[in-house]
Tab-separated table of C-alpha atoms and ligand atoms in Angstrom:
chain	number	residue	atom	x	y	z
A	1446	MET	CA	0.118	-0.026	-0.300
A	1447	ASN	CA	0.918	3.493	-0.684
A	1448	ILE	CA	-0.325	6.114	1.184
A	1449	ARG	CA	-0.069	10.069	-0.171
A	1450	SER	CA	0.629	12.184	2.549
A	1451	LYS	CA	-1.613	15.072	2.202
A	1452	LEU	CA	0.750	17.075	4.648
A	1453	PRO	CA	3.776	16.331	3.453
A	1454	ASN	CA	5.996	19.001	5.131
A	1455	THR	CA	4.013	18.293	8.297
A	1456	GLY	CA	6.466	15.977	11.339
A	1457	THR	CA	6.223	16.157	15.241
A	1458	THR	CA	5.368	19.306	16.018
A	1459	ILE	CA	8.166	21.119	17.785
A	1460	PHE	CA	5.636	21.884	21.351
A	1461	THR	CA	6.121	18.228	21.683
A	1462	ILE	CA	9.626	17.825	20.958
A	1463	MET	CA	10.454	20.486	23.384
A	1464	SER	CA	7.892	19.067	26.181
A	1465	GLN	CA	9.557	15.455	25.427
A	1466	MET	CA	12.943	17.258	26.154
A	1467	ALA	CA	12.137	19.086	29.435
A	1468	LYS	CA	10.960	16.006	30.281
A	1469	ASP	CA	13.900	13.701	29.815
A	1470	GLN	CA	16.219	16.422	30.468
A	1471	GLY	CA	14.507	16.718	33.731
A	1472	ALA	CA	14.329	20.847	32.915
A	1473	ILE	CA	11.725	23.748	33.778
A	1474	ASN	CA	10.070	23.257	30.913
A	1475	LEU	CA	8.823	26.705	29.726
A	1476	SER	CA	8.419	25.722	26.111
A	1477	GLN	CA	4.693	24.269	25.645
A	1478	GLY	CA	1.648	27.027	25.927
A	1479	PHE	CA	-0.104	25.152	28.523
A	1480	PRO	CA	-0.197	26.660	32.587
A	1481	GLY	CA	1.627	24.617	35.215
A	1482	PHE	CA	-0.875	24.927	37.611
A	1483	ASP	CA	-3.874	24.111	38.500
A	1484	ALA	CA	-7.684	24.960	37.925
A	1485	ASP	CA	-9.554	27.159	40.026
A	1486	SER	CA	-10.880	24.202	43.111
A	1487	VAL	CA	-14.477	25.976	41.935
A	1488	LEU	CA	-14.437	24.593	38.504
A	1489	LEU	CA	-12.937	21.407	39.048
A	1490	ASP	CA	-15.509	20.728	41.706
A	1491	LEU	CA	-17.993	21.762	39.356
A	1492	VAL	CA	-17.281	19.347	36.722
A	1493	ALA	CA	-17.251	16.421	39.640
A	1494	LYS	CA	-21.039	17.522	40.392
A	1495	TYR	CA	-22.392	17.557	36.854
A	1496	ILE	CA	-20.949	14.328	35.844
A	1497	LYS	CA	-22.462	12.894	39.440
A	1498	LEU	CA	-25.851	14.410	38.123
A	1499	GLY	CA	-25.621	12.902	35.251
A	1500	HIS	CA	-24.645	14.559	32.346
A	1501	ASN	CA	-22.543	12.096	30.703
A	1502	GLN	CA	-24.356	11.482	27.384
A	1503	TYR	CA	-23.873	13.384	23.990
A	1504	ALA	CA	-24.543	17.183	24.452
A	1505	PRO	CA	-26.306	18.984	21.536
A	1506	MET	CA	-24.388	19.373	18.554
A	1507	SER	CA	-23.465	23.391	18.926
A	1508	GLY	CA	-23.048	23.384	22.532
A	1509	ILE	CA	-25.456	22.968	25.586
A	1510	GLU	CA	-27.917	26.051	25.910
A	1511	SER	CA	-26.924	27.887	29.216
A	1512	LEU	CA	-23.057	27.055	28.275
A	1513	ARG	CA	-23.962	29.355	24.445
A	1514	LYS	CA	-26.572	31.789	26.974
A	1515	ASN	CA	-23.849	32.840	29.299
A	1516	LEU	CA	-21.294	33.406	26.524
A	1517	ALA	CA	-22.779	35.234	24.770
A	1518	ILE	CA	-23.590	37.138	28.059
A	1519	LYS	CA	-19.646	37.143	28.792
A	1520	THR	CA	-19.290	38.603	25.090
A	1521	GLU	CA	-21.561	41.595	25.744
A	1522	LYS	CA	-20.266	42.651	29.337
A	1523	CYS	CA	-16.788	42.283	27.536
A	1524	TYR	CA	-17.098	43.316	23.698
A	1525	GLY	CA	-20.208	45.815	24.135
A	1526	PHE	CA	-22.269	43.591	21.346
A	1527	LEU	CA	-24.442	40.196	22.256
A	1528	PRO	CA	-24.017	37.766	19.703
A	1529	ASP	CA	-27.496	35.642	19.396
A	1530	TYR	CA	-27.098	31.658	21.207
A	1531	GLN	CA	-29.250	29.991	19.124
A	1532	GLU	CA	-27.858	31.505	16.025
A	1533	GLU	CA	-24.488	32.866	16.442
A	1534	VAL	CA	-22.260	30.821	19.021
A	1535	THR	CA	-21.414	27.000	18.878
A	1536	ILE	CA	-19.515	25.280	21.742
A	1537	VAL	CA	-16.591	23.202	20.161
A	1538	SER	CA	-13.742	20.653	21.748
A	1539	GLY	CA	-10.854	23.446	21.880
A	1540	ALA	CA	-9.729	26.229	19.103
A	1541	THR	CA	-8.034	24.135	17.649
A	1542	GLU	CA	-11.104	22.626	15.939
A	1543	ALA	CA	-12.868	25.945	15.996
A	1544	LEU	CA	-10.037	26.617	13.588
A	1545	PHE	CA	-9.789	23.917	11.559
A	1546	ALA	CA	-13.701	24.205	11.016
A	1547	ALA	CA	-14.340	27.949	10.453
A	1548	ILE	CA	-11.051	27.663	7.653
A	1549	SER	CA	-13.194	24.677	5.800
A	1550	THR	CA	-16.490	26.718	6.241
A	1551	VAL	CA	-14.802	29.084	3.491
A	1552	ILE	CA	-11.265	27.660	1.499
A	1553	ARG	CA	-12.209	26.219	-1.515
A	1554	PRO	CA	-9.346	24.922	-3.773
A	1555	GLY	CA	-7.481	27.359	-5.068
A	1556	ASP	CA	-8.500	30.032	-2.767
A	1557	GLU	CA	-5.916	32.262	-0.767
A	1558	ALA	CA	-5.408	32.701	2.688
A	1559	LEU	CA	-2.924	35.227	4.095
A	1560	ILE	CA	-1.369	34.098	7.832
A	1561	LEU	CA	0.861	36.602	9.284
A	1562	GLU	CA	4.618	35.136	10.522
A	1563	PRO	CA	5.629	33.938	12.961
A	1564	ALA	CA	2.252	32.160	13.121
A	1565	TYR	CA	0.576	29.421	15.200
A	1566	ASP	CA	0.987	25.995	13.478
A	1567	SER	CA	-2.671	25.192	13.080
A	1568	TYR	CA	-3.360	27.622	10.655
A	1569	GLU	CA	-1.770	26.346	7.504
A	1570	PRO	CA	-2.355	22.452	7.548
A	1571	ALA	CA	-5.936	23.734	7.958
A	1572	ILE	CA	-5.984	26.108	4.512
A	1573	ILE	CA	-3.697	23.099	2.920
A	1574	LEU	CA	-5.886	20.046	3.337
A	1575	ASN	CA	-8.854	21.998	1.699
A	1576	GLY	CA	-6.970	22.685	-1.372
A	1577	GLY	CA	-5.814	26.514	-0.697
A	1578	ILE	CA	-2.961	28.011	-0.510
A	1579	PRO	CA	-1.281	30.095	2.269
A	1580	ILE	CA	0.197	32.867	1.940
A	1581	HIS	CA	2.585	34.145	4.171
A	1582	ILE	CA	3.453	37.447	5.526
A	1583	SER	CA	5.726	38.809	7.687
A	1584	LEU	CA	5.231	40.838	10.392
A	1585	ASN	CA	7.059	44.301	11.258
A	1586	GLU	CA	11.164	42.990	12.293
A	1587	ALA	CA	11.231	45.646	14.920
A	1588	ASP	CA	8.067	45.364	17.028
A	1589	PHE	CA	6.064	42.678	15.314
A	1590	SER	CA	3.555	44.556	14.753
A	1591	VAL	CA	0.963	44.301	11.511
A	1592	ASN	CA	2.788	45.319	8.298
A	1593	TRP	CA	-0.130	46.685	6.607
A	1594	ASP	CA	1.762	47.654	3.373
A	1595	ARG	CA	2.764	43.507	2.451
A	1596	ILE	CA	-0.915	42.658	3.276
A	1597	LYS	CA	-2.156	45.075	0.708
A	1598	SER	CA	0.153	44.103	-1.633
A	1599	ALA	CA	-0.648	40.454	-1.184
A	1600	VAL	CA	-4.738	40.824	-1.307
A	1601	SER	CA	-5.849	39.667	-4.659
A	1602	PHE	CA	-9.450	38.610	-6.115
A	1603	LYS	CA	-8.196	34.897	-5.047
A	1604	THR	CA	-7.632	36.149	-1.413
A	1605	LYS	CA	-11.030	34.456	0.905
A	1606	LEU	CA	-9.138	35.002	3.658
A	1607	ILE	CA	-7.501	36.469	6.342
A	1608	VAL	CA	-6.123	34.692	9.685
A	1609	VAL	CA	-6.183	37.288	12.686
A	1610	ASN	CA	-4.352	36.060	16.174
A	1611	SER	CA	-4.528	38.972	19.210
A	1612	PRO	CA	-3.406	39.040	21.403
A	1613	HIS	CA	-0.366	37.371	19.011
A	1614	ASN	CA	1.428	33.804	20.052
A	1615	PRO	CA	4.432	34.307	20.112
A	1616	THR	CA	4.983	37.772	20.164
A	1617	GLY	CA	2.496	39.281	22.365
A	1618	TYR	CA	1.641	42.053	20.145
A	1619	VAL	CA	-1.979	42.859	20.859
A	1620	TRP	CA	-4.006	44.765	17.461
A	1621	THR	CA	-4.678	48.308	17.946
A	1622	ALA	CA	-7.890	49.983	16.845
A	1623	GLU	CA	-5.863	51.372	14.394
A	1624	ASP	CA	-5.146	47.594	12.729
A	1625	LEU	CA	-9.139	47.037	13.016
A	1626	LYS	CA	-9.776	49.955	10.908
A	1627	ILE	CA	-7.200	49.138	8.592
A	1628	LEU	CA	-8.069	45.953	8.097
A	1629	ALA	CA	-12.171	46.894	7.591
A	1630	ASP	CA	-10.806	49.304	5.126
A	1631	LEU	CA	-9.031	46.543	3.395
A	1632	ILE	CA	-12.278	43.828	3.133
A	1633	ARG	CA	-15.244	46.198	2.777
A	1634	ASP	CA	-15.771	45.647	-0.440
A	1635	ARG	CA	-14.093	42.591	-1.362
A	1636	ASN	CA	-15.560	38.826	-0.582
A	1637	ILE	CA	-12.853	38.156	2.195
A	1638	PHE	CA	-13.543	36.802	5.719
A	1639	VAL	CA	-11.636	36.404	8.375
A	1640	VAL	CA	-11.098	34.005	11.425
A	1641	SER	CA	-10.171	35.402	14.452
A	1642	ASP	CA	-8.143	33.517	16.615
A	1643	GLU	CA	-8.560	35.448	20.461
A	1644	VAL	CA	-7.467	32.703	22.924
A	1645	TYR	CA	-5.720	34.388	24.654
A	1646	GLU	CA	-8.031	37.133	24.941
A	1647	HIS	CA	-7.885	37.753	28.472
A	1648	ILE	CA	-4.555	38.075	28.644
A	1649	THR	CA	-3.179	41.789	28.270
A	1650	PHE	CA	-1.171	43.801	29.982
A	1651	ASP	CA	-0.407	47.519	31.223
A	1652	GLY	CA	-3.706	48.240	30.631
A	1653	ARG	CA	-3.961	47.289	27.057
A	1654	ALA	CA	-7.625	45.953	26.007
A	1655	HIS	CA	-8.313	43.848	24.022
A	1656	LEU	CA	-9.876	44.966	20.905
A	1657	SER	CA	-12.228	41.437	19.797
A	1658	LEU	CA	-13.324	41.670	16.371
A	1659	LEU	CA	-16.348	40.891	17.743
A	1660	GLY	CA	-16.265	44.697	19.124
A	1661	ASN	CA	-16.340	45.904	15.773
A	1662	GLU	CA	-19.758	46.291	14.102
A	1663	GLU	CA	-18.438	45.871	10.170
A	1664	LEU	CA	-16.601	43.339	10.888
A	1665	ARG	CA	-18.264	40.519	13.228
A	1666	LYS	CA	-20.375	40.391	10.075
A	1667	LYS	CA	-17.705	38.868	8.008
A	1668	THR	CA	-15.387	37.136	11.032
A	1669	PHE	CA	-15.483	34.072	12.930
A	1670	VAL	CA	-14.199	34.662	16.359
A	1671	CYS	CA	-12.016	31.413	17.680
A	1672	GLY	CA	-11.803	30.836	21.723
A	1673	SER	CA	-10.565	28.525	24.126
A	1674	PHE	CA	-11.871	28.162	27.698
A	1675	GLY	CA	-9.353	25.859	28.199
A	1676	LYS	CA	-6.837	28.804	27.815
A	1677	THR	CA	-8.277	31.022	30.152
A	1678	PHE	CA	-9.179	28.874	32.806
A	1679	HIS	CA	-6.204	26.919	32.932
A	1680	VAL	CA	-7.606	24.092	31.655
A	1681	THR	CA	-6.128	22.943	28.560
A	1682	GLY	CA	-6.064	19.092	28.745
A	1683	TRP	CA	-10.065	19.968	28.466
A	1684	LYS	CA	-10.382	20.919	24.746
A	1685	VAL	CA	-13.788	23.055	25.232
A	1686	GLY	CA	-13.606	25.845	23.006
A	1687	TYR	CA	-15.961	28.341	20.618
A	1688	CYS	CA	-16.406	30.207	17.730
A	1689	ILE	CA	-19.047	32.985	17.417
A	1690	ALA	CA	-19.784	33.841	13.979
A	1691	PRO	CA	-22.579	35.407	12.174
A	1692	LYS	CA	-26.130	33.314	11.711
A	1693	GLU	CA	-25.204	32.505	8.028
A	1694	LEU	CA	-21.564	31.539	8.665
A	1695	THR	CA	-22.639	29.660	11.392
A	1696	LYS	CA	-24.604	27.297	10.179
A	1697	GLU	CA	-22.337	26.301	7.360
A	1698	PHE	CA	-19.657	25.993	10.391
A	1699	ARG	CA	-21.937	23.608	12.240
A	1700	LYS	CA	-22.144	21.482	9.392
A	1701	ILE	CA	-18.440	21.052	9.103
A	1702	HIS	CA	-18.305	20.688	13.310
A	1703	GLN	CA	-21.493	18.201	12.747
A	1704	PHE	CA	-18.897	15.603	11.632
A	1705	LEU	CA	-15.543	16.645	12.963
A	1706	THR	CA	-16.820	15.601	16.468
A	1707	PHE	CA	-20.651	16.312	16.525
A	1708	SER	CA	-20.304	17.262	20.157
A	1709	THR	CA	-18.129	18.039	23.152
A	1710	VAL	CA	-17.905	16.995	26.819
A	1711	THR	CA	-21.146	17.379	28.177
A	1712	PRO	CA	-20.150	17.499	32.327
A	1713	ILE	CA	-17.848	20.113	30.931
A	1714	GLN	CA	-20.014	22.437	29.014
A	1715	PHE	CA	-22.164	22.334	32.345
A	1716	ALA	CA	-19.574	23.338	35.001
A	1717	LEU	CA	-18.237	26.258	32.495
A	1718	ALA	CA	-21.866	27.514	32.157
A	1719	GLU	CA	-22.100	28.010	36.057
A	1720	TYR	CA	-18.605	29.288	36.023
A	1721	LEU	CA	-19.362	31.950	34.051
A	1722	GLU	CA	-21.789	33.030	35.718
A	1723	ASN	CA	-19.522	34.788	37.917
A	1724	PRO	CA	-17.679	37.513	35.641
A	1725	ASP	CA	-14.812	37.559	38.666
A	1726	HIS	CA	-13.491	34.636	37.140
A	1727	TYR	CA	-12.383	35.584	33.466
A	1728	GLN	CA	-11.856	39.475	34.441
A	1729	SER	CA	-9.017	38.166	37.324
A	1730	ILE	CA	-7.440	36.570	34.970
A	1731	GLN	CA	-5.426	39.785	33.360
A	1732	GLU	CA	-4.170	40.600	36.726
A	1733	PHE	CA	-3.316	37.243	37.520
A	1734	TYR	CA	-1.225	36.974	34.206
A	1735	GLU	CA	0.347	40.472	34.923
A	1736	LYS	CA	2.235	39.834	38.072
A	1737	LYS	CA	3.326	36.310	36.473
A	1738	ARG	CA	4.794	37.997	33.928
A	1739	ASN	CA	6.119	41.136	36.152
A	1740	LEU	CA	7.821	38.035	38.103
A	1741	PHE	CA	9.258	36.421	35.267
A	1742	LEU	CA	10.794	40.045	33.417
A	1743	GLU	CA	12.308	40.624	36.312
A	1744	GLY	CA	14.206	37.700	36.305
A	1745	LEU	CA	14.633	37.977	32.555
A	1746	LYS	CA	16.616	41.233	32.986
A	1747	GLN	CA	19.386	39.913	35.007
A	1748	THR	CA	19.998	37.889	32.285
A	1749	LYS	CA	22.130	38.473	28.829
A	1750	LEU	CA	18.838	38.117	27.006
A	1751	LYS	CA	17.603	41.078	25.344
A	1752	PHE	CA	13.327	41.234	24.435
A	1753	SER	CA	10.415	44.190	24.334
A	1754	THR	CA	7.996	43.461	26.817
A	1755	THR	CA	5.169	41.300	26.235
A	1756	GLN	CA	1.771	43.107	25.557
A	1757	GLY	CA	-0.177	40.393	26.038
A	1758	SER	CA	-0.848	36.163	25.827
A	1759	PHE	CA	1.035	33.916	28.495
A	1760	PHE	CA	4.461	34.296	26.182
A	1761	GLN	CA	7.633	36.151	26.525
A	1762	MET	CA	10.181	36.563	22.776
A	1763	ALA	CA	13.719	36.887	23.819
A	1764	SER	CA	16.725	37.727	21.387
A	1765	TYR	CA	20.508	36.289	21.105
A	1766	GLY	CA	22.117	37.620	18.231
A	1767	HIS	CA	24.172	39.836	20.236
A	1768	LEU	CA	25.692	36.736	22.108
A	1769	SER	CA	26.278	34.074	19.449
A	1770	LYS	CA	24.792	33.233	15.775
A	1771	ILE	CA	24.114	29.996	16.508
A	1772	SER	CA	20.346	28.635	15.734
A	1773	ASP	CA	17.808	29.204	17.575
A	1774	GLN	CA	16.609	25.356	17.592
A	1775	LYS	CA	20.687	24.877	18.469
A	1776	LEU	CA	20.343	27.122	21.689
A	1777	ALA	CA	16.812	25.707	22.771
A	1778	GLU	CA	18.697	22.379	22.631
A	1779	LEU	CA	21.633	23.356	24.638
A	1780	MET	CA	19.802	25.244	26.897
A	1781	CYS	CA	17.461	21.963	27.492
A	1782	LYS	CA	20.078	19.833	27.889
A	1783	LYS	CA	22.803	21.853	29.873
A	1784	LEU	CA	20.678	24.761	31.666
A	1785	LYS	CA	17.560	22.740	32.198
A	1786	VAL	CA	15.309	25.233	31.087
A	1787	ALA	CA	13.140	24.378	27.860
A	1788	CYS	CA	11.908	27.258	25.379
A	1789	ILE	CA	10.588	26.973	21.637
A	1790	PRO	CA	13.094	28.044	19.038
A	1791	VAL	CA	10.913	30.945	17.247
A	1792	SER	CA	12.025	29.862	13.623
A	1793	SER	CA	9.252	27.143	14.306
A	1794	PHE	CA	6.779	29.065	13.734
A	1795	TYR	CA	7.808	30.399	9.955
A	1796	HIS	CA	7.141	28.371	6.796
A	1797	ASN	CA	10.229	28.515	5.561
A	1798	GLY	CA	12.389	28.329	9.068
A	1799	THR	CA	13.196	31.668	9.507
A	1800	ASP	CA	15.848	32.210	11.987
A	1801	ASN	CA	15.955	36.093	13.190
A	1802	GLN	CA	17.673	34.237	16.520
A	1803	PHE	CA	14.660	34.403	18.820
A	1804	ILE	CA	13.519	32.082	21.382
A	1805	ARG	CA	10.169	32.142	23.172
A	1806	PHE	CA	9.444	31.582	26.759
A	1807	CYS	CA	5.921	30.291	28.414
A	1808	PHE	CA	5.484	32.112	31.936
A	1809	ALA	CA	1.808	30.505	32.869
A	1810	LYS	CA	4.006	28.710	35.622
A	1811	GLU	CA	4.268	28.488	39.257
A	1812	GLU	CA	6.619	31.742	40.667
A	1813	ARG	CA	9.362	29.294	41.956
A	1814	GLU	CA	9.445	27.507	38.567
A	1815	LEU	CA	10.088	31.186	36.861
A	1816	GLU	CA	12.361	32.417	39.160
A	1817	GLU	CA	14.296	29.165	39.268
A	1818	ALA	CA	14.228	29.371	35.722
A	1819	MET	CA	15.723	32.637	35.331
A	1820	ASN	CA	18.678	31.850	37.424
A	1821	ARG	CA	19.384	28.892	35.768
A	1822	LEU	CA	19.434	31.538	32.761
A	1823	LEU	CA	22.181	33.614	34.327
A	1824	ARG	CA	24.649	31.301	33.190
A	1825	LEU	CA	23.481	31.307	29.351
A	1826	GLU	CA	27.025	32.929	27.962
A	1827	GLU	CA	28.417	29.407	29.484
A	1828	ILE	CA	26.878	27.731	26.835
A	1829	LEU	CA	27.317	29.491	23.701
B	1927	PLP	C1	-2.742	31.173	19.349
B	1927	PLP	C2	-3.752	29.789	19.577
B	1927	PLP	N1	-4.204	29.305	19.100
B	1927	PLP	C3	-5.242	28.440	19.602
B	1927	PLP	C4	-4.843	27.385	20.381
B	1927	PLP	C5	-5.724	26.061	20.301
B	1927	PLP	O1	-6.377	26.414	21.560
B	1927	PLP	P1	-7.127	24.755	22.227
B	1927	PLP	O2	-6.178	24.300	22.980
B	1927	PLP	O3	-8.166	25.680	22.726
B	1927	PLP	O4	-7.351	24.240	20.981
B	1927	PLP	C6	-3.284	27.376	21.243
B	1927	PLP	C7	-3.046	26.627	21.795
B	1927	PLP	O5	-1.467	26.953	22.081
B	1927	PLP	C8	-2.584	28.995	20.511
B	1927	PLP	O6	-1.827	29.529	20.991
């Protein structure tokens, strides 16, 4: 038998490789983007409660009503827009599913989709599997803001989709009102959709607000907003997320979701629905992570690495080009093996492996772990 790969260039992801290396080396794992602490016990108890109450069979395809309703209310509180929970909100198995189904909803063979690099790794395969053509556009090298000139010159009659990710993984860039305005102007008279990956919506810093595309009356008419309860509530292993999109788009989106997973884990949906009733549970996330970020940066400042303070997400990038010319992959490996601190080489966020000598740290970890990791990085020069 001869299987012809549909994703010939896809191997094991760098996140799996670095997490495994961290495990093998007994290193502090600041590589993969998952919290190193447990969720609120209130939420954990709610899941146990709903399992015991017998909510253990298939949930409705679009998600249980109370979760869709409470998510719609939360959306209005945060972004001033109340989606119709019956026809515009769908609960899915993680933002990964939302992204895949949303991209599949709009991309047909030959369509072009713009991805801003460095980029999270799940957009490109979804585009390719639907016969689309990913067009990679680099963010501005200096500060990772959006390079609109590059985007404008890449847009053509073939462009069907732009993938937005704010707060951005891995750079931490947070889209501004100006970015949204330019995007709205750009797609106004064009048949271009937007998939907006907003999984870090509650993690922005220094008084910066997350500007959801749902808060923009014009943009939300063409946008699938993808979110993740796993990221927001420190339960990435639960894989529960959502997609909010206009009625006509949601109708098509649900046809795909129906045959990808059909429905999402029932007792967790009930638990999340009740948990969302208290806005503190999501309004406190920002402060929680800002404290961690500040502590992490205190340590990072003592090292020889250079960085610009992250604006959002639980990632911080750092550069080392002034210290050594080794590749970022090699540095990540040396750091893991010799200093026992795992990070992600940022070249893996580029389709062609562009290496600008950056590494990415995840600071969603216990404080003592962050402090110890930064202590170890004081010896960075010894390994270069
Ligand atoms: C930018 C971005 N989008 C989507 C996801 C996936 O979210 P989920 O775990 O809910 O599928 C991640 C996870 O790392 C991410 O960083």
